Amino acid sequence: MGKNALVTGAGGFIGSHLVEGLLARGWEVNALVHYNSRSGWGWLESSRARPGLRVTALDVTDPFQVRQTVQGCDVVFHLAALIGIPYSYSAYSSYFATNLNGTLNVARAALDAGARCMVHTSTSEVYGTARYIPIDEDHPLQAQSPYAASKIAADKLVESFVASFGLTAVTVRPFNTYGPRQSTRAVIPTIITQALGQGEIFLGSLRPVRDLTFVEDTVAGMIAAAESGVPGQVYNLGVGQGISIGALAELLCDILGVPAVIRADEARVRPEASEAWQLVSDNRRAREGLCWMPRVGLREGLVATVDWFRHHLHLYPAREYSV
């Protein structure tokens, strides 16, 4: 397996951790960040001087630029996507333009470039509310939000390229990755920043159950998929244990040492039929096929995440609801 990788969405939460993980393992990395007028690299700003790293600003919806950039890469890690579920209720056209058409451009470019492997990043949200627990990769796909629909479409597009054109691609489905740098569009940063910033925590429904995976474990699973994954195969990357949002908030308050008050906020509640009530993974395929195992326990990972947020709280306006 080559050690020359291209990473789309590299300036984001998981993408920046993946870039750092690849560099630490001796890979050469071309990190693609979304073009912006400030020439910013997102969470890769502190990595500007890292040897082995090249950063390219582009938009994955531009097929010509993507095709040019992918040339010469052994492995393509595709993470570029719009991910906020609430925002997908109002900006659904943008979600399909980025998540579906962007994936089309990356898959076509990887095929044309003769890349050895494309690792496509899916999401546990494609499963919708579990019909059985734990959820394996054969669970039906259910589009319970425009975001989930756009990701299902992208997954199926990659599947079709494997079958129709021989694209060497694998799909990974992380289950609620968390850790340092995550946006307050996710529940754990939302709880932490509110608890530290104002002592009150405003959340939507407390009943959904999530399988929480520390970002370092997710990154290890992605790299393992690139090195050992079977083309056309899907791999769940989750711990296999669930916790409700309410219990998670209480656990975080205990770690924080803050007697925060948890309040319901109707503006944060997803429509009843759109909420995925239980997402708990069956990770046996990744364990057996990739020799991958999550190594960071929930409390250990939350402690590390809390510590990072304590030192970077100024970057997160606690009173704003991020969609």
Short mmCIF file of C-alpha atoms in Angstrom, two decimals:
data_model
loop_
_atom_site.label_atom_id
_atom_site.label_comp_id
_atom_site.label_asym_id
_atom_site.label_seq_id
_atom_site.Cartn_x
_atom_site.Cartn_y
_atom_site.Cartn_z
CA MET A 1 0.00 0.00 0.00
CA GLY A 2 1.36 3.41 -0.97
CA LYS A 3 2.09 6.04 1.60
CA ASN A 4 0.95 9.00 -0.50
CA ALA A 5 -2.50 10.18 0.54
CA LEU A 6 -4.97 12.86 -0.44
CA VAL A 7 -7.51 13.91 2.21
CA THR A 8 -10.61 15.92 1.32
CA GLY A 9 -12.25 17.91 4.11
CA ALA A 10 -8.86 18.03 5.81
CA GLY A 11 -9.43 21.28 7.66
CA GLY A 12 -12.36 19.90 9.62
CA PHE A 13 -12.60 18.09 12.93
CA ILE A 14 -11.98 14.50 11.85
CA GLY A 15 -10.02 15.47 8.74
CA SER A 16 -7.36 17.38 10.67
CA HIS A 17 -6.91 14.49 13.10
CA LEU A 18 -6.63 12.09 10.14
CA VAL A 19 -3.96 14.24 8.49
CA GLU A 20 -1.96 14.30 11.74
CA GLY A 21 -2.38 10.53 12.14
CA LEU A 22 -1.12 9.88 8.62
CA LEU A 23 1.88 12.20 9.04
CA ALA A 24 2.76 10.49 12.32
CA ARG A 25 2.79 7.16 10.44
CA GLY A 26 5.18 8.50 7.78
CA TRP A 27 2.69 9.23 4.99
CA GLU A 28 3.05 12.08 2.50
CA VAL A 29 -0.24 14.00 2.60
CA ASN A 30 -1.96 16.45 0.26
CA ALA A 31 -4.68 17.96 2.44
CA LEU A 32 -7.61 19.55 0.62
CA VAL A 33 -9.34 22.37 2.48
CA HIS A 34 -12.38 24.32 1.38
CA TYR A 35 -11.40 27.45 -0.52
CA ASN A 36 -12.12 30.68 1.37
CA SER A 37 -11.17 34.34 0.96
CA ARG A 38 -8.94 34.29 4.06
CA SER A 39 -6.82 31.41 2.71
CA GLY A 40 -7.48 29.66 6.02
CA TRP A 41 -6.63 26.01 6.65
CA GLY A 42 -9.20 25.39 9.37
CA TRP A 43 -7.82 23.16 12.14
CA LEU A 44 -4.65 22.59 10.10
CA GLU A 45 -3.43 26.15 10.72
CA SER A 46 -0.97 24.96 13.37
CA SER A 47 0.42 22.37 10.94
CA ARG A 48 1.68 24.80 8.29
CA ALA A 49 5.32 23.88 8.87
CA ARG A 50 4.82 20.10 9.13
CA PRO A 51 7.16 18.11 6.83
CA GLY A 52 5.35 15.81 4.45
CA LEU A 53 2.25 18.03 4.30
CA ARG A 54 0.96 19.95 1.31
CA VAL A 55 -2.32 21.85 1.50
CA THR A 56 -4.54 22.70 -1.47
CA ALA A 57 -7.62 24.92 -1.31
CA LEU A 58 -10.49 23.89 -3.57
CA ASP A 59 -14.19 23.08 -3.77
CA VAL A 60 -15.10 19.40 -4.22
CA THR A 61 -18.09 20.41 -6.33
CA ASP A 62 -15.66 21.51 -9.07
CA PRO A 63 -14.91 18.31 -11.03
CA PHE A 64 -12.02 19.76 -13.03
CA GLN A 65 -10.11 21.00 -10.01
CA VAL A 66 -10.69 17.74 -8.13
CA ARG A 67 -9.50 15.64 -11.07
CA GLN A 68 -6.32 17.68 -11.38
CA THR A 69 -5.55 17.46 -7.66
CA VAL A 70 -6.06 13.70 -7.29
CA GLN A 71 -3.51 12.84 -9.97
CA GLY A 72 -0.54 10.94 -8.53
CA CYS A 73 -2.17 9.99 -5.20
CA ASP A 74 -2.09 6.39 -4.01
CA VAL A 75 -4.92 6.66 -1.48
CA VAL A 76 -7.84 9.09 -1.37
CA PHE A 77 -9.59 9.68 1.95
CA HIS A 78 -12.89 11.41 1.20
CA LEU A 79 -14.27 13.33 4.20
CA ALA A 80 -15.55 16.56 2.61
CA ALA A 81 -19.24 16.96 3.45
CA LEU A 82 -21.90 19.16 4.98
CA ILE A 83 -22.78 17.43 8.26
CA GLY A 84 -25.16 19.49 10.41
CA ILE A 85 -28.52 17.70 10.47
CA PRO A 86 -30.67 20.72 11.50
CA TYR A 87 -29.18 22.83 8.71
CA SER A 88 -30.08 20.15 6.19
CA TYR A 89 -33.76 20.83 6.86
CA SER A 90 -33.44 24.25 5.21
CA ALA A 91 -30.39 23.90 2.94
CA TYR A 92 -31.04 20.48 1.44
CA SER A 93 -29.97 21.52 -2.05
CA SER A 94 -26.52 22.43 -0.74
CA TYR A 95 -26.25 19.04 0.96
CA PHE A 96 -26.82 17.15 -2.26
CA ALA A 97 -24.50 19.45 -4.21
CA THR A 98 -21.65 18.81 -1.76
CA ASN A 99 -22.31 15.34 -0.37
CA LEU A 100 -23.49 13.65 -3.56
CA ASN A 101 -21.94 15.63 -6.41
CA GLY A 102 -18.74 16.15 -4.43
CA THR A 103 -18.47 12.39 -3.92
CA LEU A 104 -19.13 11.83 -7.62
CA ASN A 105 -16.25 14.14 -8.50
CA VAL A 106 -13.86 12.50 -6.04
CA ALA A 107 -14.81 8.96 -7.11
CA ARG A 108 -14.45 9.80 -10.81
CA ALA A 109 -11.09 11.47 -10.17
CA ALA A 110 -9.82 8.54 -8.07
CA LEU A 111 -10.85 6.13 -10.83
CA ASP A 112 -9.22 8.17 -13.59
CA ALA A 113 -6.03 8.60 -11.54
CA GLY A 114 -5.76 4.88 -10.88
CA ALA A 115 -5.69 5.39 -7.11
CA ARG A 116 -5.02 2.17 -5.21
CA CYS A 117 -7.85 2.86 -2.76
CA MET A 118 -10.55 5.40 -2.03
CA VAL A 119 -11.84 5.48 1.54
CA HIS A 120 -15.32 7.00 1.50
CA THR A 121 -16.65 8.37 4.79
CA SER A 122 -20.30 7.63 5.49
CA THR A 123 -22.20 8.05 8.78
CA SER A 124 -24.29 6.00 11.18
CA GLU A 125 -27.18 8.38 10.40
CA VAL A 126 -27.81 6.44 7.18
CA TYR A 127 -29.28 3.62 9.29
CA GLY A 128 -31.98 5.79 10.85
CA THR A 129 -33.72 4.51 13.97
CA ALA A 130 -32.45 1.00 14.60
CA ARG A 131 -34.68 -1.89 13.64
CA TYR A 132 -32.36 -4.09 15.70
CA ILE A 133 -29.44 -3.53 18.06
CA PRO A 134 -26.51 -3.63 17.55
CA ILE A 135 -26.59 -2.31 13.98
CA ASP A 136 -24.50 -4.26 11.49
CA GLU A 137 -23.62 -3.19 7.94
CA ASP A 138 -26.59 -5.12 6.50
CA HIS A 139 -29.12 -3.02 8.41
CA PRO A 140 -31.57 -1.25 6.07
CA LEU A 141 -30.68 2.33 5.12
CA GLN A 142 -33.35 4.86 6.12
CA ALA A 143 -33.31 8.50 5.01
CA GLN A 144 -34.81 10.22 8.06
CA SER A 145 -33.26 13.61 7.26
CA PRO A 146 -32.05 15.37 4.10
CA TYR A 147 -28.53 14.93 5.45
CA ALA A 148 -29.00 11.17 5.77
CA ALA A 149 -30.53 11.03 2.29
CA SER A 150 -27.53 12.83 0.79
CA LYS A 151 -25.11 10.44 2.49
CA ILE A 152 -27.08 7.34 1.44
CA ALA A 153 -26.99 8.63 -2.14
CA ALA A 154 -23.22 9.16 -1.87
CA ASP A 155 -22.74 5.66 -0.42
CA LYS A 156 -24.71 4.11 -3.25
CA LEU A 157 -22.80 6.13 -5.82
CA VAL A 158 -19.51 4.73 -4.52
CA GLU A 159 -21.04 1.24 -4.48
CA SER A 160 -22.08 1.68 -8.12
CA PHE A 161 -18.59 2.81 -9.15
CA VAL A 162 -17.08 -0.30 -7.56
CA ALA A 163 -19.52 -2.56 -9.43
CA SER A 164 -19.61 -0.70 -12.74
CA PHE A 165 -16.09 0.61 -13.23
CA GLY A 166 -13.90 -1.36 -10.83
CA LEU A 167 -13.16 1.54 -8.51
CA THR A 168 -11.11 0.27 -5.58
CA ALA A 169 -13.07 1.81 -2.73
CA VAL A 170 -14.18 1.00 0.80
CA THR A 171 -16.75 2.80 2.92
CA VAL A 172 -16.41 3.51 6.63
CA ARG A 173 -19.38 4.45 8.82
CA PRO A 174 -18.24 6.21 12.00
CA PHE A 175 -20.69 6.20 14.91
CA ASN A 176 -20.73 9.68 16.51
CA THR A 177 -17.08 10.57 16.64
CA TYR A 178 -16.08 13.09 19.33
CA GLY A 179 -12.95 14.75 20.66
CA PRO A 180 -10.89 17.94 20.58
CA ARG A 181 -11.77 20.55 17.91
CA GLN A 182 -15.31 19.33 17.31
CA SER A 183 -17.94 21.92 16.40
CA THR A 184 -20.82 22.85 18.70
CA ARG A 185 -23.11 21.43 16.03
CA ALA A 186 -22.37 18.18 17.91
CA VAL A 187 -23.82 17.40 21.31
CA ILE A 188 -20.65 16.90 23.38
CA PRO A 189 -19.11 20.32 22.58
CA THR A 190 -22.58 21.83 23.09
CA ILE A 191 -22.80 20.40 26.60
CA ILE A 192 -19.22 21.28 27.54
CA THR A 193 -19.25 24.87 26.30
CA GLN A 194 -22.62 25.66 27.86
CA ALA A 195 -21.72 24.08 31.19
CA LEU A 196 -18.44 25.98 31.39
CA GLY A 197 -19.75 29.20 29.95
CA GLN A 198 -23.11 29.72 31.59
CA GLY A 199 -23.94 26.88 33.98
CA GLU A 200 -27.10 25.99 32.06
CA ILE A 201 -27.30 23.36 29.33
CA PHE A 202 -29.98 23.72 26.67
CA LEU A 203 -30.56 20.51 24.72
CA GLY A 204 -33.17 18.94 22.50
CA SER A 205 -34.46 15.47 23.27
CA LEU A 206 -32.58 13.60 26.01
CA ARG A 207 -33.83 10.18 24.88
CA PRO A 208 -31.72 9.39 21.76
CA VAL A 209 -29.00 6.79 22.34
CA ARG A 210 -25.60 7.20 20.70
CA ASP A 211 -22.47 5.08 20.30
CA LEU A 212 -19.58 7.48 20.97
CA THR A 213 -16.14 6.87 19.42
CA PHE A 214 -13.06 8.94 20.28
CA VAL A 215 -11.56 10.64 17.23
CA GLU A 216 -8.21 8.84 17.49
CA ASP A 217 -10.01 5.50 17.21
CA THR A 218 -12.01 6.68 14.21
CA VAL A 219 -8.82 7.81 12.47
CA ALA A 220 -7.14 4.47 13.18
CA GLY A 221 -10.14 2.71 11.62
CA MET A 222 -9.95 4.85 8.48
CA ILE A 223 -6.27 4.14 8.00
CA ALA A 224 -6.84 0.42 8.63
CA ALA A 225 -9.58 0.46 5.98
CA ALA A 226 -7.14 1.97 3.47
CA GLU A 227 -4.51 -0.66 4.25
CA SER A 228 -6.64 -3.79 4.70
CA GLY A 229 -10.18 -3.07 3.51
CA VAL A 230 -11.91 -5.24 0.92
CA PRO A 231 -13.03 -3.22 -2.14
CA GLY A 232 -16.76 -2.60 -2.07
CA GLN A 233 -17.03 -3.44 1.62
CA VAL A 234 -18.62 -1.23 4.32
CA TYR A 235 -17.14 -1.08 7.83
CA ASN A 236 -18.85 0.26 10.95
CA LEU A 237 -16.48 2.22 13.19
CA GLY A 238 -18.16 2.27 16.57
CA VAL A 239 -17.53 1.10 20.12
CA GLY A 240 -20.65 -1.04 20.38
CA GLN A 241 -22.05 0.59 23.52
CA GLY A 242 -24.78 3.20 23.72
CA ILE A 243 -25.55 6.06 26.10
CA SER A 244 -28.55 8.36 26.12
CA ILE A 245 -28.06 12.09 25.61
CA GLY A 246 -29.44 12.72 29.09
CA ALA A 247 -27.01 10.29 30.73
CA LEU A 248 -24.18 11.76 28.65
CA ALA A 249 -24.96 15.26 29.90
CA GLU A 250 -24.92 14.04 33.50
CA LEU A 251 -21.60 12.24 32.96
CA LEU A 252 -20.02 15.35 31.45
CA CYS A 253 -21.24 17.51 34.31
CA ASP A 254 -19.64 15.05 36.72
CA ILE A 255 -16.33 15.22 34.82
CA LEU A 256 -16.53 19.00 34.65
CA GLY A 257 -17.38 19.31 38.32
CA VAL A 258 -20.15 21.74 37.38
CA PRO A 259 -23.66 21.41 38.88
CA ALA A 260 -25.25 22.52 35.63
CA VAL A 261 -28.99 22.67 35.06
CA ILE A 262 -30.22 20.79 31.98
CA ARG A 263 -33.12 22.49 30.21
CA ALA A 264 -35.25 21.48 27.24
CA ASP A 265 -35.10 23.73 24.18
CA GLU A 266 -37.76 23.03 21.59
CA ALA A 267 -35.71 24.77 18.91
CA ARG A 268 -33.14 21.98 19.20
CA VAL A 269 -35.59 19.06 18.93
CA ARG A 270 -35.57 17.18 15.64
CA PRO A 271 -38.95 16.25 14.13
CA GLU A 272 -40.20 13.02 15.70
CA ALA A 273 -40.01 10.96 12.51
CA SER A 274 -36.61 12.44 11.61
CA GLU A 275 -34.84 11.57 14.87
CA ALA A 276 -32.65 8.46 14.89
CA TRP A 277 -33.54 7.17 18.36
CA GLN A 278 -30.91 4.43 18.72
CA LEU A 279 -27.55 4.18 16.97
CA VAL A 280 -25.35 1.44 18.46
CA SER A 281 -22.85 -0.36 16.24
CA ASP A 282 -21.93 -3.92 15.59
CA ASN A 283 -18.20 -3.53 14.79
CA ARG A 284 -17.34 -7.19 14.22
CA ARG A 285 -16.56 -6.73 10.53
CA ALA A 286 -13.98 -4.02 11.29
CA ARG A 287 -12.56 -6.01 14.20
CA GLU A 288 -12.15 -9.17 12.15
CA GLY A 289 -11.38 -7.73 8.72
CA LEU A 290 -9.30 -4.67 9.65
CA CYS A 291 -7.89 -5.85 12.98
CA TRP A 292 -9.32 -2.61 14.38
CA MET A 293 -10.53 -2.10 17.92
CA PRO A 294 -11.54 1.12 19.69
CA ARG A 295 -9.01 1.63 22.48
CA VAL A 296 -10.18 4.80 24.25
CA GLY A 297 -12.93 4.31 26.84
CA LEU A 298 -15.79 6.77 27.06
CA ARG A 299 -14.80 8.45 30.30
CA GLU A 300 -11.13 8.60 29.24
CA GLY A 301 -12.06 10.19 25.94
CA LEU A 302 -14.46 12.66 27.54
CA VAL A 303 -11.82 13.72 30.09
CA ALA A 304 -9.36 14.43 27.26
CA THR A 305 -12.04 16.32 25.34
CA VAL A 306 -13.06 18.40 28.35
CA ASP A 307 -9.42 19.28 29.03
CA TRP A 308 -8.98 20.53 25.47
CA PHE A 309 -12.16 22.60 25.57
CA ARG A 310 -11.18 24.20 28.88
CA HIS A 311 -8.09 25.62 27.14
CA HIS A 312 -9.94 26.67 23.97
CA LEU A 313 -13.27 27.89 25.32
CA HIS A 314 -12.69 31.34 23.82
CA LEU A 315 -13.20 29.81 20.37
CA TYR A 316 -16.75 28.68 21.20
CA PRO A 317 -19.59 31.18 21.87
CA ALA A 318 -21.66 29.16 24.37
CA ARG A 319 -24.94 30.99 23.99
CA GLU A 320 -25.27 30.50 20.24
CA TYR A 321 -27.17 27.52 18.86
CA SER A 322 -25.10 26.15 15.97
CA VAL A 323 -27.04 24.40 13.24
#
